[in-house]
Short mmCIF file of C-alpha atoms and ligand atoms in Angstrom, two decimals:
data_model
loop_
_atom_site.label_atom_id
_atom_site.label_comp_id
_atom_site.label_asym_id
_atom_site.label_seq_id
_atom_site.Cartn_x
_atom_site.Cartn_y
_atom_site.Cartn_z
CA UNK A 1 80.79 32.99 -69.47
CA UNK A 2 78.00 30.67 -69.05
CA UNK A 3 75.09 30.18 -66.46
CA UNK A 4 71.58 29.17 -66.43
CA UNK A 5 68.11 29.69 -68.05
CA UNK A 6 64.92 28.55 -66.11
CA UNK A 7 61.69 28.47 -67.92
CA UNK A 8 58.27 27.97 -66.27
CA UNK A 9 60.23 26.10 -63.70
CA UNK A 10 57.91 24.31 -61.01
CA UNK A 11 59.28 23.22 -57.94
CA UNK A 12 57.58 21.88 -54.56
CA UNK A 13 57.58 19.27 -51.77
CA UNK A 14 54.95 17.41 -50.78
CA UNK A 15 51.53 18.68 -52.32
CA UNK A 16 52.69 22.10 -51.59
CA UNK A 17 53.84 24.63 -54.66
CA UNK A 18 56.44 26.64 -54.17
CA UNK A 19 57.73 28.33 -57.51
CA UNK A 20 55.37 28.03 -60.01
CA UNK A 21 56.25 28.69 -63.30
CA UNK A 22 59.33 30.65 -63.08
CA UNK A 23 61.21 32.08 -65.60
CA UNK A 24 64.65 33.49 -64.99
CA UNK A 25 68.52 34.08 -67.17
CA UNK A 26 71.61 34.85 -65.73
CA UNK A 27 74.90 34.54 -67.17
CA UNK A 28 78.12 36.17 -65.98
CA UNK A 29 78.50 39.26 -63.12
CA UNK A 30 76.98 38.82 -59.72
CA UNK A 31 73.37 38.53 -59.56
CA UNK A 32 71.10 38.93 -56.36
CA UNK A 33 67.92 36.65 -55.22
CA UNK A 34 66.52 39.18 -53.28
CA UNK A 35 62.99 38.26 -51.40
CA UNK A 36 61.70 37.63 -48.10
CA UNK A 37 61.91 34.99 -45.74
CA UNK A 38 59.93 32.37 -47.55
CA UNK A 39 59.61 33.47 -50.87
CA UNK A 40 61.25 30.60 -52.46
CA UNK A 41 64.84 31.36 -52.77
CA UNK A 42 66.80 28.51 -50.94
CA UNK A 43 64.23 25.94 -52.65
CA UNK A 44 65.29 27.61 -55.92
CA UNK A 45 69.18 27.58 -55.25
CA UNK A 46 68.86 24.11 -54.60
CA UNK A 47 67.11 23.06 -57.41
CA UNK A 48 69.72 25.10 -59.48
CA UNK A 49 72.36 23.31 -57.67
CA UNK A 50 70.25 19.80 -59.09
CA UNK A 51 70.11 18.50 -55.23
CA UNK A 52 66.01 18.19 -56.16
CA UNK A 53 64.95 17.62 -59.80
CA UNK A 54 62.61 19.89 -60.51
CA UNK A 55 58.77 19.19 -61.35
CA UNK A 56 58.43 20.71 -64.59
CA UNK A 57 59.15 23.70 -66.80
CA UNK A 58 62.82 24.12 -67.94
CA UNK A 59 65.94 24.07 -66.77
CA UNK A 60 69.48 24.75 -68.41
CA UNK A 61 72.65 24.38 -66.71
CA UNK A 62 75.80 25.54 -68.23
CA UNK A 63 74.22 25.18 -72.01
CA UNK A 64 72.75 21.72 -71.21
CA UNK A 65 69.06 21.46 -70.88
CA UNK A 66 68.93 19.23 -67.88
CA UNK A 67 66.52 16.47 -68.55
CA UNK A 68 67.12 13.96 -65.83
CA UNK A 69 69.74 12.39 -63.49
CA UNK A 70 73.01 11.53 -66.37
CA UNK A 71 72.45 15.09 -66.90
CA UNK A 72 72.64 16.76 -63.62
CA UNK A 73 75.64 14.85 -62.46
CA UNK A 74 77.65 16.06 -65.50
CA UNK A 75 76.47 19.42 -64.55
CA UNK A 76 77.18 19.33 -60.84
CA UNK A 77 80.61 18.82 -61.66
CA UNK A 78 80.79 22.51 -62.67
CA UNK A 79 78.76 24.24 -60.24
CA UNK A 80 79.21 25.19 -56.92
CA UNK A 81 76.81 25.56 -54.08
CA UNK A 82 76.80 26.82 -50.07
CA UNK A 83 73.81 25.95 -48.79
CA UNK A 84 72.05 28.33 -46.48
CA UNK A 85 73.42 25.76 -43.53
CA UNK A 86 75.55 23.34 -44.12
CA UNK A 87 76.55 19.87 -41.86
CA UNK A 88 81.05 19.24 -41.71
CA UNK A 89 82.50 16.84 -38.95
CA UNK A 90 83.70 19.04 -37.07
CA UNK A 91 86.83 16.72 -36.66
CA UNK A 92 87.92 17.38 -39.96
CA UNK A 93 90.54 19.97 -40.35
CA UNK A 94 89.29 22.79 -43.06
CA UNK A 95 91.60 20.97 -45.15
CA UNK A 96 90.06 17.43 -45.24
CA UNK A 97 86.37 18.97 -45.35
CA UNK A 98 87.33 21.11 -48.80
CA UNK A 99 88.95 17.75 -50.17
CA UNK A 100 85.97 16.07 -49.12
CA UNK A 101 83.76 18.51 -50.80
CA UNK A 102 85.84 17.45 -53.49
CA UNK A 103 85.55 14.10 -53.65
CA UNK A 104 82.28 14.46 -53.76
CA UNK A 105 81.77 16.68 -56.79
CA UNK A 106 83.86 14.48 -58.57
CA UNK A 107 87.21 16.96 -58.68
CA UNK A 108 89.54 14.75 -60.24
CA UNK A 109 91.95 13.20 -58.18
CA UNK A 110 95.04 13.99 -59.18
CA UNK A 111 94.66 17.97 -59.30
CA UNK A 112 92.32 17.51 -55.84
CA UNK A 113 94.79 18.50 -53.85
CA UNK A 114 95.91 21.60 -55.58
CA UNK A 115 92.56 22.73 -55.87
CA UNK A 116 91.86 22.75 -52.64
CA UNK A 117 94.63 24.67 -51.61
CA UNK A 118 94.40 27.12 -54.50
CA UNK A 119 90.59 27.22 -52.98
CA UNK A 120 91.35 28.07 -49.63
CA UNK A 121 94.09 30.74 -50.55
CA UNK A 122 91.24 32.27 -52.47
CA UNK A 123 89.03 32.60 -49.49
CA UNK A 124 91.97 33.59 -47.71
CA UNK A 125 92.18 30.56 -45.23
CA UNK A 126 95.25 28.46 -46.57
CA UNK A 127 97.28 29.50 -42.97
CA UNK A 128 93.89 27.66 -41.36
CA UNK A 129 94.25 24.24 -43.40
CA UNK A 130 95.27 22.49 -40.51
CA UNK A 131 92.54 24.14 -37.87
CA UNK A 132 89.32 21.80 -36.92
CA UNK A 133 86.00 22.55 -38.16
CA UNK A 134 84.58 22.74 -35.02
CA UNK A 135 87.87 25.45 -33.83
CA UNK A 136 86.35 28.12 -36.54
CA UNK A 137 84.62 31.55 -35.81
CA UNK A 138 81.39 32.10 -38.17
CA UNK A 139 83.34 34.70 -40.05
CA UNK A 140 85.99 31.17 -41.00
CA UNK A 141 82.94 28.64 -41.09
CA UNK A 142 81.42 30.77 -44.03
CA UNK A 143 84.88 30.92 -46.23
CA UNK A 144 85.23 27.77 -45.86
CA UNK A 145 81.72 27.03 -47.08
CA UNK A 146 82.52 29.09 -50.09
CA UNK A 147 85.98 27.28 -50.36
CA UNK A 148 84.03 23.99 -50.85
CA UNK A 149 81.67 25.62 -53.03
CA UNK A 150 84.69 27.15 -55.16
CA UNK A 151 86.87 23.97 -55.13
CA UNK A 152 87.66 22.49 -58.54
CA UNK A 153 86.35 23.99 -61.92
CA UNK A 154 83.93 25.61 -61.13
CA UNK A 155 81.73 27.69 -63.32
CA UNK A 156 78.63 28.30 -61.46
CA UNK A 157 78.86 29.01 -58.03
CA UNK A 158 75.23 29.31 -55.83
CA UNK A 159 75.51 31.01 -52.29
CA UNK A 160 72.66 30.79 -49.99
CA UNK A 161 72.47 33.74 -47.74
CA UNK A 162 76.17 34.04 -47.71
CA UNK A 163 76.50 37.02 -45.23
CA UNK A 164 74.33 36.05 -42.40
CA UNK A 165 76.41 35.86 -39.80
CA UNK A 166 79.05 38.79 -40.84
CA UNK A 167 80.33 41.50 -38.62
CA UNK A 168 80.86 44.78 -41.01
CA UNK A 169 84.46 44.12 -41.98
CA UNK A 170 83.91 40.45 -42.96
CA UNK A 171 81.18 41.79 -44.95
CA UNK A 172 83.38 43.73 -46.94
CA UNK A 173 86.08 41.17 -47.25
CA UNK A 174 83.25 38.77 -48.51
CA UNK A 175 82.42 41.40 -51.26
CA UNK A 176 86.09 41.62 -52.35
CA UNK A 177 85.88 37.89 -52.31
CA UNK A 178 82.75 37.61 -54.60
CA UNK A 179 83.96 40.34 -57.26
CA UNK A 180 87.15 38.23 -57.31
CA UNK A 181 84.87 34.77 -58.02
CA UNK A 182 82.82 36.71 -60.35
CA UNK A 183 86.11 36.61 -63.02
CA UNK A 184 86.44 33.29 -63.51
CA UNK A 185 82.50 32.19 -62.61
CA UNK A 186 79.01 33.25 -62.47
CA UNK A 187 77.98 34.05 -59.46
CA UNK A 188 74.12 34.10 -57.59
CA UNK A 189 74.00 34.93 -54.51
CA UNK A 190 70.58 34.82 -52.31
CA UNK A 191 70.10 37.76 -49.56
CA UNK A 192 66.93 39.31 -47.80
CA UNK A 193 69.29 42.26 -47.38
CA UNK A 194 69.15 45.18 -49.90
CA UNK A 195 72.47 46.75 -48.95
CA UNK A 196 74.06 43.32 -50.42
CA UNK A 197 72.90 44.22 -53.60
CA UNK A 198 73.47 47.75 -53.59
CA UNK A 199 77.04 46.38 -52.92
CA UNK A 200 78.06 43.99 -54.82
CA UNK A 201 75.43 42.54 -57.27
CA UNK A 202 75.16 43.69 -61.16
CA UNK A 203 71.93 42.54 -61.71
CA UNK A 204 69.09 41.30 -59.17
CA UNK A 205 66.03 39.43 -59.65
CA UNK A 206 63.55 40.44 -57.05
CA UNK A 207 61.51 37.24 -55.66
CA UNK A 208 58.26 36.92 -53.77
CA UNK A 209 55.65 33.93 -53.28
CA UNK A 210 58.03 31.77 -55.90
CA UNK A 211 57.45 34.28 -58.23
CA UNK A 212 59.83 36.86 -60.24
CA UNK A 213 58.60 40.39 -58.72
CA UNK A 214 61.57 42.43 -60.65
CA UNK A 215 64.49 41.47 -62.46
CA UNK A 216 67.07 44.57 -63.67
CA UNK A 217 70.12 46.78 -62.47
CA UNK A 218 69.85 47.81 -58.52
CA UNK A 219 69.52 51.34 -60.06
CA UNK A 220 66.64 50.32 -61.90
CA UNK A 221 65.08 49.09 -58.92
CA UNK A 222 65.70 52.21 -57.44
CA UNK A 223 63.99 54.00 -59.82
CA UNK A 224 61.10 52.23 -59.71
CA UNK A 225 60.05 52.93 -56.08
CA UNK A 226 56.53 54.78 -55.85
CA UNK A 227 56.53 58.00 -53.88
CA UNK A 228 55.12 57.63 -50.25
CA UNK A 229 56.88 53.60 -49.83
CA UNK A 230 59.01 53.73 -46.46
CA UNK A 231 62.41 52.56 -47.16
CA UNK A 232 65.86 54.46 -45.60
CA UNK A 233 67.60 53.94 -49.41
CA UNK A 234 65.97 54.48 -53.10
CA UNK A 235 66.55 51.02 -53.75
CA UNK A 236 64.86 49.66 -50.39
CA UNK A 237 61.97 51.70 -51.66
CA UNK A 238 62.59 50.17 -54.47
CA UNK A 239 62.74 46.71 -53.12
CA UNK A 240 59.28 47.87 -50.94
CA UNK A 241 57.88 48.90 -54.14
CA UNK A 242 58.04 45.75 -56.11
CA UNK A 243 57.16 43.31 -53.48
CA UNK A 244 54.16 45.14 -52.76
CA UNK A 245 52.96 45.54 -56.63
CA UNK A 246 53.78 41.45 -56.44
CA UNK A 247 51.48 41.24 -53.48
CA UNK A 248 48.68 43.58 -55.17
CA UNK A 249 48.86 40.89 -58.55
CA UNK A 250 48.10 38.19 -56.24
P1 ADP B 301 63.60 31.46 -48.57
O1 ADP B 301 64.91 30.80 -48.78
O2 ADP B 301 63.32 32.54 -49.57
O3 ADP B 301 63.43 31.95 -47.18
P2 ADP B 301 62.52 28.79 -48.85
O4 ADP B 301 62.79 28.33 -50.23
O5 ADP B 301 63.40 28.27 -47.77
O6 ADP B 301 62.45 30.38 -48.83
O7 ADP B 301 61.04 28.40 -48.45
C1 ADP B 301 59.93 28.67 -49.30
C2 ADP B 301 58.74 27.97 -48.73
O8 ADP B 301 58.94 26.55 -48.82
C3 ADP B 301 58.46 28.27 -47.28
O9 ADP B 301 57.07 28.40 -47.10
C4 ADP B 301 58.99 27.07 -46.55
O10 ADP B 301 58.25 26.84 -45.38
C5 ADP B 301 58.78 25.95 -47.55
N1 ADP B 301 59.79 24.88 -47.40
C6 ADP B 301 61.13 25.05 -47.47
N2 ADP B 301 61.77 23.88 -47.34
C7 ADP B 301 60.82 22.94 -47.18
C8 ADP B 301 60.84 21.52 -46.99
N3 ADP B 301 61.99 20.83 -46.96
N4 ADP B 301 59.65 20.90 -46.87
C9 ADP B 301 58.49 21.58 -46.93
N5 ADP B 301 58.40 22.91 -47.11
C10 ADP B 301 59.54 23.59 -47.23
MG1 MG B 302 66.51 30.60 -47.57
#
């Protein structure tokens, strides 16, 4: 299974720095972004996702070093993304939005349709083809977020703080749903939330200030927290641990 490689990446807007000089490898499982508000993870999912090209230092998608436009298109194709919000017409049915999604990433037409539906039964929301956008409860909004993110052949698939939002039981339906992606695709998902992690996620890569803080196994987070760190969980402490020893190398 393949994923992505950063090296030294650089990324920004304006005259402002956000991740400088990142370096990061994930390929296959279920992998966290775990950091707080701020610390650069939606600006890195989208620059994995190739919506902004990225200033400088490295970046492989899928095997290809991506090295300008031609490149990122080609790898678009493969990767899917849910953006922490996204914008539908609410007119559309759930149906016409995942085709549309579709369309856009270049799905080929003739299989478009059958990949949508074979989406939507994945996120369990074939019965709802038919329902408006605007008609959905959060709990539907977000599958079919992932549905468009999942559409097509899809080998990469980037969600951006995919369980905001969730009551408890559509939390654990969205972890059934993950481990069920993570078969066919590798998966990163972003979260400020440690019990995520502790959930679902195989590996983690612990961000603060655009910066790599930890990257391991939620146990070996866990086993790194320092006695005396508040935190209800080992791996919270953990968490605690690592974002303060990032803060102290400031
Ligand atoms: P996170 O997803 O971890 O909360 P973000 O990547 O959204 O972090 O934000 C990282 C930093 O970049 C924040 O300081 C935020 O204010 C800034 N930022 C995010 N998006 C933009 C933007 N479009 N223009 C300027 N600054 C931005
Ligand atoms: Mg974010």
């Amino acid at each position: 299974m393949r994923g992505f490689e950063t090296r030294e990446l650089v990324q920004g807007y304006g005259a402002r720095t956000i991740i400088s000089g990142l370096s990061m490898r994930v390929e296959g499982g279920i992998t966290a972004l775990l950091g707080p508000n701020g610390a650069g993870k939606s600006t890195l999912l989208t620059t994995l996702a190739t919506i902004a090209p990225h200033r400088s230092g490295e970046l492989r998608l899928l095997g290809k070093v991506i090295t300008g436009d031609r490149a990122a298109r080609e790898a678009r194709k493969k990767i899917g993304f849910l953006p922490q919000e996204f914008g539908y017409h609410g007119n559309f049915s759930v149906y016409e939005f995942v085709r549309y999604c579709a369309w856009l990433r270049m799905v080929p037409q003739p299989s478009a349709h059958s990949d949508t539906m074979r989406a939507l039964e994945r996120v369990d929301l074939a019965r709802y083809a038919s329902r408006r956008m605007r008609e959905l409860s959060g709990g539907m909004l977000r599958r079919a977020g992932i549905a468009q993110a999942i559409v097509g052949d899809v080998e990469l698939v980037l969600l951006d703080e995919p369980t905001v939002g969730l009551d408890p039981e559509q939390r654990l339906e969205f972890r059934e749903l993950v481990r069920g992606l993570a078969e066919t695709a590798t998966v990163l998902l972003s979260t400020h939330l440690v019990e995520d992690v502790a959930a679902v996620c195989t590996s983690l890569h612990v961000i603060a200030a655009g910066r790599v803080a930890f990257s391991g196994t939620p146990a070996e987070l866990a086993a790194q927290a320092v006695a005396g760190v508040p935190g209800d969980t080992p791996l919270e402490a953990g968490y605690i641990t690592a974002l303060r020893s990032a803060a102290a190398a400031v």
